Structure formats: structure tokens, C-alpha cells
PDB file of C-alpha atoms in Angstrom:
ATOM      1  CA  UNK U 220    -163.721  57.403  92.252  1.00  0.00           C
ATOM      2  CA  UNK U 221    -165.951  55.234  94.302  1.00  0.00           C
ATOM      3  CA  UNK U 222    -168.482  54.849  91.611  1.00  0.00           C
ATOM      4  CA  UNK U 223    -165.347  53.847  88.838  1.00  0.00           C
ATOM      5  CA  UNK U 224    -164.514  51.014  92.113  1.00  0.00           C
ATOM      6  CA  UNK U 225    -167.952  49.756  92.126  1.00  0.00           C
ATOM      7  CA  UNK U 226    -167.962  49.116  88.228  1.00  0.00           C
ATOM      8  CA  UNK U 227    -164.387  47.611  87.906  1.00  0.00           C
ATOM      9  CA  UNK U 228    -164.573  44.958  90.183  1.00  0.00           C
ATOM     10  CA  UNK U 229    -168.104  43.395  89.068  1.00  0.00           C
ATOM     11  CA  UNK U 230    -166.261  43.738  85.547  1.00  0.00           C
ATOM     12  CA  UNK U 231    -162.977  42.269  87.117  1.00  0.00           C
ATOM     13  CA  UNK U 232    -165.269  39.585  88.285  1.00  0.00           C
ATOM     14  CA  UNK U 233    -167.356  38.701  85.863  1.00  0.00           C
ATOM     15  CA  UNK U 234    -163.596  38.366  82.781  1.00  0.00           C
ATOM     16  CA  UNK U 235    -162.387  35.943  85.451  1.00  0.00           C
ATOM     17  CA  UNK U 236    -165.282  33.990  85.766  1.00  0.00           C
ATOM     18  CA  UNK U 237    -165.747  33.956  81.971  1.00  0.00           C
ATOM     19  CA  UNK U 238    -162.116  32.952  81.667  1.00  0.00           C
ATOM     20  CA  UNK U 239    -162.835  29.962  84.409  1.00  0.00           C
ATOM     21  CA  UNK U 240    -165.575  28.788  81.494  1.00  0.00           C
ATOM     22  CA  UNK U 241    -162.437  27.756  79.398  1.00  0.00           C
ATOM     23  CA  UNK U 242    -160.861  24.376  79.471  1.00  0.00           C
ATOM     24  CA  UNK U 243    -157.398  24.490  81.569  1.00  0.00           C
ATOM     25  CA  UNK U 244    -157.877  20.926  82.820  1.00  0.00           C
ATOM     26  CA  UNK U 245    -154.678  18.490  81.355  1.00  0.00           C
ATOM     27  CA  UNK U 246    -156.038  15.551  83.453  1.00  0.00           C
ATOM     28  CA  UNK U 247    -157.786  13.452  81.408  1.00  0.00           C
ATOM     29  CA  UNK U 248    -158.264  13.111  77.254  1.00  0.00           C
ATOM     30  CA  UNK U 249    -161.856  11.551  76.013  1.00  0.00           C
ATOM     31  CA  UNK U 250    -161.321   9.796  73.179  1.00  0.00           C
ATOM     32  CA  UNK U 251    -164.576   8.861  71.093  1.00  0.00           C
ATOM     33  CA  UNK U 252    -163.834   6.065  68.587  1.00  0.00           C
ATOM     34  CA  UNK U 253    -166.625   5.661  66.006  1.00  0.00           C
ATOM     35  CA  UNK U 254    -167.328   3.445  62.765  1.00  0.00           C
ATOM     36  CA  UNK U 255    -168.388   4.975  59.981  1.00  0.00           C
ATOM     37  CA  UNK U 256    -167.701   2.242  57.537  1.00  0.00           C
ATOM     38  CA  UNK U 257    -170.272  -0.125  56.051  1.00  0.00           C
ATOM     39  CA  UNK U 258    -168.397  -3.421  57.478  1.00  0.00           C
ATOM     40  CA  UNK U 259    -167.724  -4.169  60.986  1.00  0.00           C
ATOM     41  CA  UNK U 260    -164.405  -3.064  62.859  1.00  0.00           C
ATOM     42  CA  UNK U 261    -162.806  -4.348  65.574  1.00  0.00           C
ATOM     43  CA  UNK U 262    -160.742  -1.243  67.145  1.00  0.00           C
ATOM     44  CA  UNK U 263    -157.708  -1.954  68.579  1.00  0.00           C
ATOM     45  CA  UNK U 264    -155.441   0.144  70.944  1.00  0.00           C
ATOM     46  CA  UNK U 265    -151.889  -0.317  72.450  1.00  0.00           C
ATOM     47  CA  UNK U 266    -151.258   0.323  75.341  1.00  0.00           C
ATOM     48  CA  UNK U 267    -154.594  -0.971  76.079  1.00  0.00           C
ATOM     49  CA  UNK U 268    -155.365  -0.494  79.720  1.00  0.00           C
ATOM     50  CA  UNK U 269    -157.813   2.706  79.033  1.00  0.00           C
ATOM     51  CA  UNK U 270    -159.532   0.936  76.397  1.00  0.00           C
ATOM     52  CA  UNK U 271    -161.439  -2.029  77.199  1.00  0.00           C
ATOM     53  CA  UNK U 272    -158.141  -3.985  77.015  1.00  0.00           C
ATOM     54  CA  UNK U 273    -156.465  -3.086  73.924  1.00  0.00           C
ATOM     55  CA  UNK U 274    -159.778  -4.639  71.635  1.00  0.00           C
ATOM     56  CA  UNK U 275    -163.508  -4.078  70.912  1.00  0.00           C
ATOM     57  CA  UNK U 276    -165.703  -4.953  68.534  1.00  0.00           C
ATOM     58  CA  UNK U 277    -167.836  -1.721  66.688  1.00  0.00           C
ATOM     59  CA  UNK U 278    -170.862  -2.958  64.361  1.00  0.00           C
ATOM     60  CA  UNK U 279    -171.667  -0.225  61.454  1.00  0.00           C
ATOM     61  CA  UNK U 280    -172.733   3.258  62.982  1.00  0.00           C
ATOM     62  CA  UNK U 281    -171.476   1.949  66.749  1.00  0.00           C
ATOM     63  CA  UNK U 282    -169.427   4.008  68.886  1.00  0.00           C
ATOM     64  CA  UNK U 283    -167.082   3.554  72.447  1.00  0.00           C
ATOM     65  CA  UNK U 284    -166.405   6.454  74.779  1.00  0.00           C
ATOM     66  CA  UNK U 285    -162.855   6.289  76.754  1.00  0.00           C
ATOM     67  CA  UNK U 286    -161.068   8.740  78.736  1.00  0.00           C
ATOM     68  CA  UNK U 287    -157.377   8.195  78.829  1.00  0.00           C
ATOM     69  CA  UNK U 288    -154.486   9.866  81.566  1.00  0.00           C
ATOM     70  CA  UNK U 289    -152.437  12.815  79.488  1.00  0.00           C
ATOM     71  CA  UNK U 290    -149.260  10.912  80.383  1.00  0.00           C
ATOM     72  CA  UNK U 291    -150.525   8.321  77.680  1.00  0.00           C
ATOM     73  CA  UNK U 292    -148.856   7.361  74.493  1.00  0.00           C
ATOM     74  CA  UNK U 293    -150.100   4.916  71.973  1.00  0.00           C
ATOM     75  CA  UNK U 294    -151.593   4.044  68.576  1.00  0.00           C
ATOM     76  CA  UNK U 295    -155.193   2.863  67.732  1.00  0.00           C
ATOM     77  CA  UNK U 296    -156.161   1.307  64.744  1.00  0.00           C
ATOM     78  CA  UNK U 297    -158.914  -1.071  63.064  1.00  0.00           C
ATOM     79  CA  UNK U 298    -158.969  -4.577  62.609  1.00  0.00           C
ATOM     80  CA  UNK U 299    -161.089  -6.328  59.799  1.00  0.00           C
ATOM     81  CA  UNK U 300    -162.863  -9.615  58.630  1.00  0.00           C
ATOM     82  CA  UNK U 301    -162.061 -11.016  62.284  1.00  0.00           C
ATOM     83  CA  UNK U 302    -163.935 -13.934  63.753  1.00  0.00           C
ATOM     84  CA  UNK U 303    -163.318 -14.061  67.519  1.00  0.00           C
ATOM     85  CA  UNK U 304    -164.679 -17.306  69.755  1.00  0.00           C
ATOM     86  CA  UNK U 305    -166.590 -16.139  73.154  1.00  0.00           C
ATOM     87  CA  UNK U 306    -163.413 -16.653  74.924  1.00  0.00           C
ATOM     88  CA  UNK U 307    -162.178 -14.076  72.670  1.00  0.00           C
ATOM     89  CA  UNK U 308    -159.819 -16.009  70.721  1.00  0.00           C
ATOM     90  CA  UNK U 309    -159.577 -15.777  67.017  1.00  0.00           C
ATOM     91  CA  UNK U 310    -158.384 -13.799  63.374  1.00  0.00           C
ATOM     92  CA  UNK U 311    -158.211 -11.129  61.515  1.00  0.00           C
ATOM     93  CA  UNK U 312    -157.489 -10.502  57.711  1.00  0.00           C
ATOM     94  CA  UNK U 313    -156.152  -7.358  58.268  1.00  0.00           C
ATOM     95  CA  UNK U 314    -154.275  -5.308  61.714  1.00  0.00           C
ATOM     96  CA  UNK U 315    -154.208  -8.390  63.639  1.00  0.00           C
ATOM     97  CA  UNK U 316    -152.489  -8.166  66.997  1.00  0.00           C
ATOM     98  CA  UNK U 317    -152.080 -12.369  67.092  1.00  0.00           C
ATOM     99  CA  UNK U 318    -155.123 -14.648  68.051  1.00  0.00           C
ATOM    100  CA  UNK U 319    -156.709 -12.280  70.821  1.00  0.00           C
ATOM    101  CA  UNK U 320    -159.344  -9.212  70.882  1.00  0.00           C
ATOM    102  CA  UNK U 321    -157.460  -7.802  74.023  1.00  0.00           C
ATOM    103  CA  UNK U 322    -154.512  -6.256  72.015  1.00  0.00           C
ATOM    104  CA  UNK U 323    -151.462  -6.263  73.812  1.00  0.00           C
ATOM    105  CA  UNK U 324    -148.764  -5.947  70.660  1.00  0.00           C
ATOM    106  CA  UNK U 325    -148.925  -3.725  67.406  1.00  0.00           C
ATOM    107  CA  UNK U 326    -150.869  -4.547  64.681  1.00  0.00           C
ATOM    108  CA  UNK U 327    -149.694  -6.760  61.675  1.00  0.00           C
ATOM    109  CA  UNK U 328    -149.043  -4.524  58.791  1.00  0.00           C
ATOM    110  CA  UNK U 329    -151.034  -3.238  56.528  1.00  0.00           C
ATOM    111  CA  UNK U 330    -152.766  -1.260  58.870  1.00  0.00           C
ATOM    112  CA  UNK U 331    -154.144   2.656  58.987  1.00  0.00           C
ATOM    113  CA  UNK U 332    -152.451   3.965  62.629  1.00  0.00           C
ATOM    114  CA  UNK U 333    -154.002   6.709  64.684  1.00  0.00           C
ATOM    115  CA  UNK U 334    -151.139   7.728  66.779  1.00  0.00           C
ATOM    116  CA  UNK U 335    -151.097  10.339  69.810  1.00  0.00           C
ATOM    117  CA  UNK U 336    -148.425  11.247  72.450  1.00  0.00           C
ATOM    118  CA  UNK U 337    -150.400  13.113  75.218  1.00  0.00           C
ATOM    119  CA  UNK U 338    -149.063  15.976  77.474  1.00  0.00           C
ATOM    120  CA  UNK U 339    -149.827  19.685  78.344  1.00  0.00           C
ATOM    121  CA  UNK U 340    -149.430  20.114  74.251  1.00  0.00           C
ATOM    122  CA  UNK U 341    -150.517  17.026  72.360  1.00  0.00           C
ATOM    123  CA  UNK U 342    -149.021  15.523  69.426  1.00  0.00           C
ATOM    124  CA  UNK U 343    -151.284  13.609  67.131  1.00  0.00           C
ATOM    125  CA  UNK U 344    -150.989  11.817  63.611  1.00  0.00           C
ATOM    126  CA  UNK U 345    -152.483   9.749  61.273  1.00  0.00           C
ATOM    127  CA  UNK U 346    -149.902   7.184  59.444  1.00  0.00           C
ATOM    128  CA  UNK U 347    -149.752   5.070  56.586  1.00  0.00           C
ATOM    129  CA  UNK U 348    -145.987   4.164  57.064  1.00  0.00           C
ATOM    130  CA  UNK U 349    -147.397   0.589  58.136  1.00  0.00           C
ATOM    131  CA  UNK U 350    -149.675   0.671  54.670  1.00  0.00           C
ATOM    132  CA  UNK U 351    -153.487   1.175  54.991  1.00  0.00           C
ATOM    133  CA  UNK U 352    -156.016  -0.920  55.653  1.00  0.00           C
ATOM    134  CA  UNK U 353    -159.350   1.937  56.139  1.00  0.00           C
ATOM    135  CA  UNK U 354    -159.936   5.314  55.794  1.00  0.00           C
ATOM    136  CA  UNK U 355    -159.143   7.031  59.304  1.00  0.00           C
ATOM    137  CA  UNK U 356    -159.626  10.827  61.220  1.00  0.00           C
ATOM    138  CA  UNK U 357    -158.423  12.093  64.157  1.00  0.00           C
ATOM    139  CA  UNK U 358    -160.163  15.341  65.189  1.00  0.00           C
ATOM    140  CA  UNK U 359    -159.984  17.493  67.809  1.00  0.00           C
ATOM    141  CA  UNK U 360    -163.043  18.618  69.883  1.00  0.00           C
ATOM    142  CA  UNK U 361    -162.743  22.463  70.752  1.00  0.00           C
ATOM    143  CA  UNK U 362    -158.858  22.365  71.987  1.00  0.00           C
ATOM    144  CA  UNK U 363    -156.550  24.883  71.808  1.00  0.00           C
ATOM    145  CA  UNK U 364    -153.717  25.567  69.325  1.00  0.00           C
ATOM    146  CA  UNK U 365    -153.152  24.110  65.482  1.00  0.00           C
ATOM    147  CA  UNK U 366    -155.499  21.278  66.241  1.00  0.00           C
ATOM    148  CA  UNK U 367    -156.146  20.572  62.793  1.00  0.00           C
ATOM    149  CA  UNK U 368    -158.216  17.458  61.652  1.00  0.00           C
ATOM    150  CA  UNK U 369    -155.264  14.598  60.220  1.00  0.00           C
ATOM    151  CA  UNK U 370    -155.915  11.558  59.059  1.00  0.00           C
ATOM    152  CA  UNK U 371    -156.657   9.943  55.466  1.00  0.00           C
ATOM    153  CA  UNK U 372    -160.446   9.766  54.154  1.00  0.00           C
ATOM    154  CA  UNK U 373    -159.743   8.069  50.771  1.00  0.00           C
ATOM    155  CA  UNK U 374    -159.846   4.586  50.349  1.00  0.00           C
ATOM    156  CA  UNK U 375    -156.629   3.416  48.876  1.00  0.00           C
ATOM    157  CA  UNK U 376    -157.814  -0.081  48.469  1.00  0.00           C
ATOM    158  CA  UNK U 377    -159.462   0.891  45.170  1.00  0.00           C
ATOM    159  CA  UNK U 378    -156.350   2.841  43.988  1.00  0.00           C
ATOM    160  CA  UNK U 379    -153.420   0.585  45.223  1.00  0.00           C
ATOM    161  CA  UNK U 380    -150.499  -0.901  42.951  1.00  0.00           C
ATOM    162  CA  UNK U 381    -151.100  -4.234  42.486  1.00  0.00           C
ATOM    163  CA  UNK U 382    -147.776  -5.156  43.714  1.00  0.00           C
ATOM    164  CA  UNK U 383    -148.562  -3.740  47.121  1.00  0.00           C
ATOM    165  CA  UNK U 384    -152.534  -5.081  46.896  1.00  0.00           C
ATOM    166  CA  UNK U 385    -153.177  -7.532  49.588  1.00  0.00           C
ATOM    167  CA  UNK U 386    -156.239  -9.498  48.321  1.00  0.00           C
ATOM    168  CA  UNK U 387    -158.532 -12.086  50.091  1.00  0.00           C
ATOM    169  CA  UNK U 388    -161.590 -13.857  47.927  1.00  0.00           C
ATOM    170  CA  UNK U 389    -160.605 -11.576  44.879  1.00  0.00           C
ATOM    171  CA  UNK U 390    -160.837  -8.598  47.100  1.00  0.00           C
ATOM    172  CA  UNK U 391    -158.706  -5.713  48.097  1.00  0.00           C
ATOM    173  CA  UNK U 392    -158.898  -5.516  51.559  1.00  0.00           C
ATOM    174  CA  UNK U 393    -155.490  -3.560  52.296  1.00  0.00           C
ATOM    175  CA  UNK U 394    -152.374  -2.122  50.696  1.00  0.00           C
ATOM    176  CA  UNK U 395    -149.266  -2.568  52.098  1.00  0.00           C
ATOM    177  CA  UNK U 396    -146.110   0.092  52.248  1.00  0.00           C
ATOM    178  CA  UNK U 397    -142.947  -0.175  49.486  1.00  0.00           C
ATOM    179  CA  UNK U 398    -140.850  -0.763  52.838  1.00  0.00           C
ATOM    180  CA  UNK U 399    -143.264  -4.090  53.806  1.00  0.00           C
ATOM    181  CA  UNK U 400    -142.730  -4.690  50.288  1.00  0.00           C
ATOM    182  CA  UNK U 401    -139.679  -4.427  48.627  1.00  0.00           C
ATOM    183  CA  UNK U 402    -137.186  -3.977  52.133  1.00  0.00           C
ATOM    184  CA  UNK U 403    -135.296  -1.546  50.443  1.00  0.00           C
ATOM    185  CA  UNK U 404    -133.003   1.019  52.746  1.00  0.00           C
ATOM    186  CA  UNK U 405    -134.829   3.425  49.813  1.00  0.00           C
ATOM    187  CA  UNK U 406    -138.555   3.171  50.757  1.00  0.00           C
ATOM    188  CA  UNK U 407    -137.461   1.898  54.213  1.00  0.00           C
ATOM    189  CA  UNK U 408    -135.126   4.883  55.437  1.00  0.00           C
ATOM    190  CA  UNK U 409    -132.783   3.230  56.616  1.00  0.00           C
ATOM    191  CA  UNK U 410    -128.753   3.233  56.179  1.00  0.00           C
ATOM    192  CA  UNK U 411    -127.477   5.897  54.261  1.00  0.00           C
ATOM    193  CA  UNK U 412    -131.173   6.209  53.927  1.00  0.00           C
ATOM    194  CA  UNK U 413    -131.740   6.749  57.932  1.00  0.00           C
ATOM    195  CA  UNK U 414    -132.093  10.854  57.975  1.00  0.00           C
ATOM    196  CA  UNK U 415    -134.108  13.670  56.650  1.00  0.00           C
ATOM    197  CA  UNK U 416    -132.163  14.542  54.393  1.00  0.00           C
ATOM    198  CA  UNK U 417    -131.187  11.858  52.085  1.00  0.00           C
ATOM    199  CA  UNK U 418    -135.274   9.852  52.921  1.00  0.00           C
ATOM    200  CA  UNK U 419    -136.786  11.330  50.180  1.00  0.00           C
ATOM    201  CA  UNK U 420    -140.403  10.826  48.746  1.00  0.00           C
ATOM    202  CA  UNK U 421    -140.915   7.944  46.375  1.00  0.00           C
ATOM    203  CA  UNK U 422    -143.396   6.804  43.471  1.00  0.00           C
ATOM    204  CA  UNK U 423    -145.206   5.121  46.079  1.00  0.00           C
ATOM    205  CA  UNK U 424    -145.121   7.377  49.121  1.00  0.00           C
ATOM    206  CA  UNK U 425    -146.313  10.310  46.665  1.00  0.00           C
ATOM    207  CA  UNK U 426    -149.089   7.896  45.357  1.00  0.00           C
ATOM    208  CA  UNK U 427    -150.039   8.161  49.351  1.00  0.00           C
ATOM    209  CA  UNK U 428    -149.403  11.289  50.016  1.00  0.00           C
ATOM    210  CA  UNK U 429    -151.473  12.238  46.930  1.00  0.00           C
ATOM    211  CA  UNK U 430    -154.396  10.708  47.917  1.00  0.00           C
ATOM    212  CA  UNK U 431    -153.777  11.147  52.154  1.00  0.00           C
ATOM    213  CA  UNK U 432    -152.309  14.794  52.231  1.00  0.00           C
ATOM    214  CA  UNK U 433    -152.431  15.084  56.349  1.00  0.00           C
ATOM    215  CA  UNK U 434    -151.298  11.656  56.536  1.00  0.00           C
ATOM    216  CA  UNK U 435    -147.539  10.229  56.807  1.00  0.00           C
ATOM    217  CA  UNK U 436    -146.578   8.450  53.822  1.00  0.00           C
ATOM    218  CA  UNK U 437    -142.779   7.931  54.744  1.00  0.00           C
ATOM    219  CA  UNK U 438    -140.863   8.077  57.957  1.00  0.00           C
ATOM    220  CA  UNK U 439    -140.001  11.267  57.386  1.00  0.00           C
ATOM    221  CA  UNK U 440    -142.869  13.422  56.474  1.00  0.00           C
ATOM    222  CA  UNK U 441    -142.951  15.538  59.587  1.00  0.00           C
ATOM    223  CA  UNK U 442    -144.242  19.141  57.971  1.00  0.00           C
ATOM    224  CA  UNK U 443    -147.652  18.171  56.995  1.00  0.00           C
ATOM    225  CA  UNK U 444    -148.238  15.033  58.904  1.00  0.00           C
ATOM    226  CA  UNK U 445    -147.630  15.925  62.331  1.00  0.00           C
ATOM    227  CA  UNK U 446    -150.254  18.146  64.740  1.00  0.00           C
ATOM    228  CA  UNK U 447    -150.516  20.018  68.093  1.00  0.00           C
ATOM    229  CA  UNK U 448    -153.507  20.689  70.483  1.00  0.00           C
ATOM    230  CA  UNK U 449    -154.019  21.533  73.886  1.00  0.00           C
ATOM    231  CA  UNK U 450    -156.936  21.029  76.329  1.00  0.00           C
ATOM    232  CA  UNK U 451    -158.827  18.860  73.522  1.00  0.00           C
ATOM    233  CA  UNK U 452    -161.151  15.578  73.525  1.00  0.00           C
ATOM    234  CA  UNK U 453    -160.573  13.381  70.116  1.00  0.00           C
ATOM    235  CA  UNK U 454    -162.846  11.703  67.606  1.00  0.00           C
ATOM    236  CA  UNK U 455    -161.094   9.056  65.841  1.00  0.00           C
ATOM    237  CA  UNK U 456    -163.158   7.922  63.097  1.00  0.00           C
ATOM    238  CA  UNK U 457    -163.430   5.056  60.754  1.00  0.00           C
ATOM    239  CA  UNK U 458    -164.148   5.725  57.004  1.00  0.00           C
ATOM    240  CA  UNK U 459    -165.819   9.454  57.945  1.00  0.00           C
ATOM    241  CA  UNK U 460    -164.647  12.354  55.791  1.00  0.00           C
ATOM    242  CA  UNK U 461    -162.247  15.100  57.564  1.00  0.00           C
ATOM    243  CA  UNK U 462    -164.424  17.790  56.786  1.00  0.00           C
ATOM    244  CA  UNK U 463    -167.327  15.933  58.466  1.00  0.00           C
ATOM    245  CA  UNK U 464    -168.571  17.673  62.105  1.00  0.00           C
ATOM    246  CA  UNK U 465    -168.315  14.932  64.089  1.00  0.00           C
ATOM    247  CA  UNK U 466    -170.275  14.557  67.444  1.00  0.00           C
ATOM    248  CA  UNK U 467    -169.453  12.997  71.593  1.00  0.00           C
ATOM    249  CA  UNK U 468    -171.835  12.623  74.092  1.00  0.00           C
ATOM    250  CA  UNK U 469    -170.512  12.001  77.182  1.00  0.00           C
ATOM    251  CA  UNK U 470    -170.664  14.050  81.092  1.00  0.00           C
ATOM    252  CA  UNK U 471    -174.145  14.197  80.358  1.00  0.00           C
ATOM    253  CA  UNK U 472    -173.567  16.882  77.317  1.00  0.00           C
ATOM    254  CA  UNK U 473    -173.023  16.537  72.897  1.00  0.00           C
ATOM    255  CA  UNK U 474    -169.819  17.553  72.438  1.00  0.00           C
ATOM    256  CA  UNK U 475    -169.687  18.635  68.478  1.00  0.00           C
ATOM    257  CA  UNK U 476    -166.411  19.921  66.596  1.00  0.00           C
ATOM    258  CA  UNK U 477    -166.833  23.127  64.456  1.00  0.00           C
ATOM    259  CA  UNK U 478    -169.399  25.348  65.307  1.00  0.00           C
ATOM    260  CA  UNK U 479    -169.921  24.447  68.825  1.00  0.00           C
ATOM    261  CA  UNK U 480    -166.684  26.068  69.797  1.00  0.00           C
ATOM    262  CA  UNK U 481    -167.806  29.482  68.505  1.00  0.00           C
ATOM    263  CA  UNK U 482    -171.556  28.964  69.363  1.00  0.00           C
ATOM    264  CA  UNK U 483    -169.846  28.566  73.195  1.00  0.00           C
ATOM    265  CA  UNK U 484    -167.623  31.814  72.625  1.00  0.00           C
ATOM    266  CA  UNK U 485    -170.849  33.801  71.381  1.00  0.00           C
ATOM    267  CA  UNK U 486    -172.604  32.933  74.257  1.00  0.00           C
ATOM    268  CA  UNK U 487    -169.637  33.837  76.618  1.00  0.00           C
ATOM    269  CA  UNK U 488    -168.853  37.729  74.881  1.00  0.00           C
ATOM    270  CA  UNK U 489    -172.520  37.923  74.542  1.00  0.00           C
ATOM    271  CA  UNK U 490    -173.113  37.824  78.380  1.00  0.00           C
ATOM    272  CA  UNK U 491    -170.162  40.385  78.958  1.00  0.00           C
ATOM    273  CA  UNK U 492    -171.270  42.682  76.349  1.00  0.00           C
ATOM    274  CA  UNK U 493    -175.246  42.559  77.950  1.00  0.00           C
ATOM    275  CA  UNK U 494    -173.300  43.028  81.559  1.00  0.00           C
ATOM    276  CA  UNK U 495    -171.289  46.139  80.367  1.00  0.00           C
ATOM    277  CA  UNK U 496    -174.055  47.703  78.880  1.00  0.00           C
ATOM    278  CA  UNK U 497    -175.815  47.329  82.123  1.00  0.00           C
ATOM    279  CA  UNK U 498    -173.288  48.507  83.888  1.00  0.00           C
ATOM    280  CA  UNK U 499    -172.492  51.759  81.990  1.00  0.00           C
ATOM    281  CA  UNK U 500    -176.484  52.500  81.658  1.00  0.00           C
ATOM    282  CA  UNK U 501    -176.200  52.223  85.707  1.00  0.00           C
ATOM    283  CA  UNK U 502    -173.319  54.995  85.773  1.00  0.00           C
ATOM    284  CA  UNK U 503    -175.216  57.093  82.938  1.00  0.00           C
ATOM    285  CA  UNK U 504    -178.108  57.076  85.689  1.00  0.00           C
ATOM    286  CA  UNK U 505    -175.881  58.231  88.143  1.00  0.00           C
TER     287      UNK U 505
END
């Protein structure tokens, strides 16, 4: 009996360290917002005050590290063909917030939104309900839960109905939503419109939603639009496919999506299993 005591608790010991390993912290989200796209971005987020204001500017390939409080709620998004003075006054063609780089309102419409609501279980999205303006990702870095990858990777401005094209210099540089369009209670939901039910999917939501499948195309697109994690940093990124591994480096360590989850988990069970078997050989000595 005293021998089984002297194995149990060093196994005892070592599961809950091993279980300590794991993320339980809900303090803090780090969100990693990176441009992938061969024109320059100027990121916006609202409410600003965890990211350099509400505005940034990202050059091709350029990436910003924040850390935002889990009681935060907001929506980021990318601003293009802006030219902003040194006071930081100035334009955009497309997600403009007014004549600032400190956003402090939405974005004019069309715009791709990122949009999370952070608390013990996250909810994040990626919506085109405001039209699209670049291909966008939101994905999860080793949380727990669903924490699927959403977000839109094609770039509707090739595909877009040329009734909903917004052009500048002969150029497509966004395409706007049937509801910006048309301000029909149809594609807006609204009126006898206003509820799941009786919102349906139209010719141009589908058009969306065919080419965006983890995206919202309507107001009501809830099923496949819509995502949970827990205990997770994000990686929004601009014009990167969903299926990319996307990388953040920041306490000093690369934080990777995909396979550095499981490589972590291998190395975890690995050390129990070597323990155990050192353990047991001790007691087969005995």
C-alpha cells in the first residue's frame, strides 16, 4: 500500500501540472492583424482604444500586434487608396471612417467587417452584410471549442454585378450589398422582412454566399456564419487564404495555428507516458 502511495501522488502531480500547461487565462485576447494583399491597407478598428486609436497604416507583408480586455466588442476592417496628411487627416476610396486615421465611427460601406464579441466563450464573424471591399480571415490560434477559421478569401471585386460595382479610374475597388443598393425591406430585412423566417436568401446574397461560404451574406445567416472559441489569440488577415497556417510572435514565442497545437499536446502526453514508464519500471524493481 505504501509503495501504490508513493506512485499515485508523483502521477497525481505530474496530470495537474500538465493540466496547468493549458490556457485557462480569459484576461486578455492578442489579436495579430496582418496584410497579405499586394496594395497597402490602412486597418481600422472600433472601439479603438486597444488599437493604436481606431487606425494604422500596414504596407504589403506588415503586421501590428494588440492585446485587447475579453470584455471587448467591436469590428475591424481595412481601409484602401487613403492618403492621410502627417497630422493624420485625409481619404479613403473605400471603409472610410470620415477624414481621420484614428477611427472613432464605422466604416462607410462597402467594407469587409471582422467582427468579435469577447467573453469566457467568444463569438467571432466575418461579414459582408456592409458589401466587401478585400478578402478577410479571422483565425483562431490554439483555443478551445468550434474555433473554426471564418472569413471570405475570394475576391469579389472581380466577380461583382455591375450594378453593385463601385469603380474608381475604371477599377473595381469594392462591391456594395443589394440593401446599400436597392433599400429594399427584401435584401434589407426589414418590415415584414425583419425576422428569420420570412429574410430569406436572395440572387445576390447567394452570389456571396457562393463565393464567401463562412461569411454572412444577409442579416440573417446565423448557421454557417457565426463561431465560438475559448481561451484563443486571433489572426485577422488581409487577402490570405483560410486554409493558410498563419503565424504571431509575440511574449517572446511564434505562435502558429494548426500543427502547433498538436506538436504542444505531443510533447505534453509524451512526457507523461516517459514518466509512467519510469515509474512502473521503479515498482517492477521493487
Amino acid at each position: 500500500m505504501e509503495l501504490h502511495l508513493h506512485i499515485t501522488l508523483p502521477i497525481t502531480l505530474l496530470l495537474a501540472i500538465i493540466l496547468s500547461g493549458q490556457r485557462t487565462c480569459e484576461c486578455a485576447r492578442v489579436f495579430t492583424i496582418v496584410n497579405y494583399c499586394k496594395e497597402t491597407l490602412w486597418p481600422a478598428v472600433t472601439p479603438g482604444e486597444y488599437f493604436n486609436g481606431g487606425g494604422f497604416v500596414l504596407k504589403p507583408g506588415q503586421s501590428e500586434v494588440f492585446t485587447a480586455p475579453v470584455s471587448w466588442s467591436g469590428r475591424i476592417w481595412a481601409r484602401t487608396g487613403c492618403k492621410f496628411d502627417q497630422s493624420g487627416s485625409g481619404q479613403c476610396q473605400t471603409g472610410s471612417c470620415g477624414s481621420t486615421l484614428k477611427c472613432s465611427a464605422s466604416g462607410k460601406t462597402p467594407a469587409s467587417l471582422a467582427e468579435f464579441t469577447l467573453a469566457q466563450v467568444d463569438f467571432y464573424d466575418v461579414s459582408l452584410v456592409d458589401g466587401f471591399n478585400v478578402p478577410i480571415s479571422v483565425k483562431p490560434l490554439n483555443g478551445k471549442g468550434n474555433c473554426s477559421t471564418a472569413g471570405c478569401d475570394s475576391d469579389l471585386r472581380s466577380t461583382c454585378p455591375k450594378e453593385l460595382a463601385v469603380k474608381a479610374n475604371g477599377k473595381t475597388i469594392g462591391c456594395r450589398s443589394a440593401c446599400d443598393v436597392f433599400n429594399a425591406d427584401e435584401y434589407c430585412c426589414r418590415g415584414v422582412y425583419g425576422n428569420p423566417v420570412t429574410c430569406k436568401p436572395t440572387f445576390y446574397s447567394k452570389k456571396f454566399k457562393d463565393a464567401c461560404p463562412t461569411s454572412y451574406s444577409y442579416a440573417y445567416d446565423d448557421p454557417t456564419s457565426i463561431f465560438t472559441c475559448s481561451g484563443t489569440d486571433y489572426v485577422i488577415a488581409f487577402c490570405s487564404s483560410r486554409k493558410r497556417q498563419v503565424c504571431s510572435y509575440h511574449n517572446n514565442k511564434l505562435h502558429c495555428s494548426g500543427s502547433q497545437g498538436f506538436k504542444s499536446l505531443i510533447g505534453r502526453w509524451g512526457i507523461l507516458m516517459i514518466t509512467l514508464f519510469s515509474l512502473l519500471t521503479l515498482w517492477v524493481g521493487f
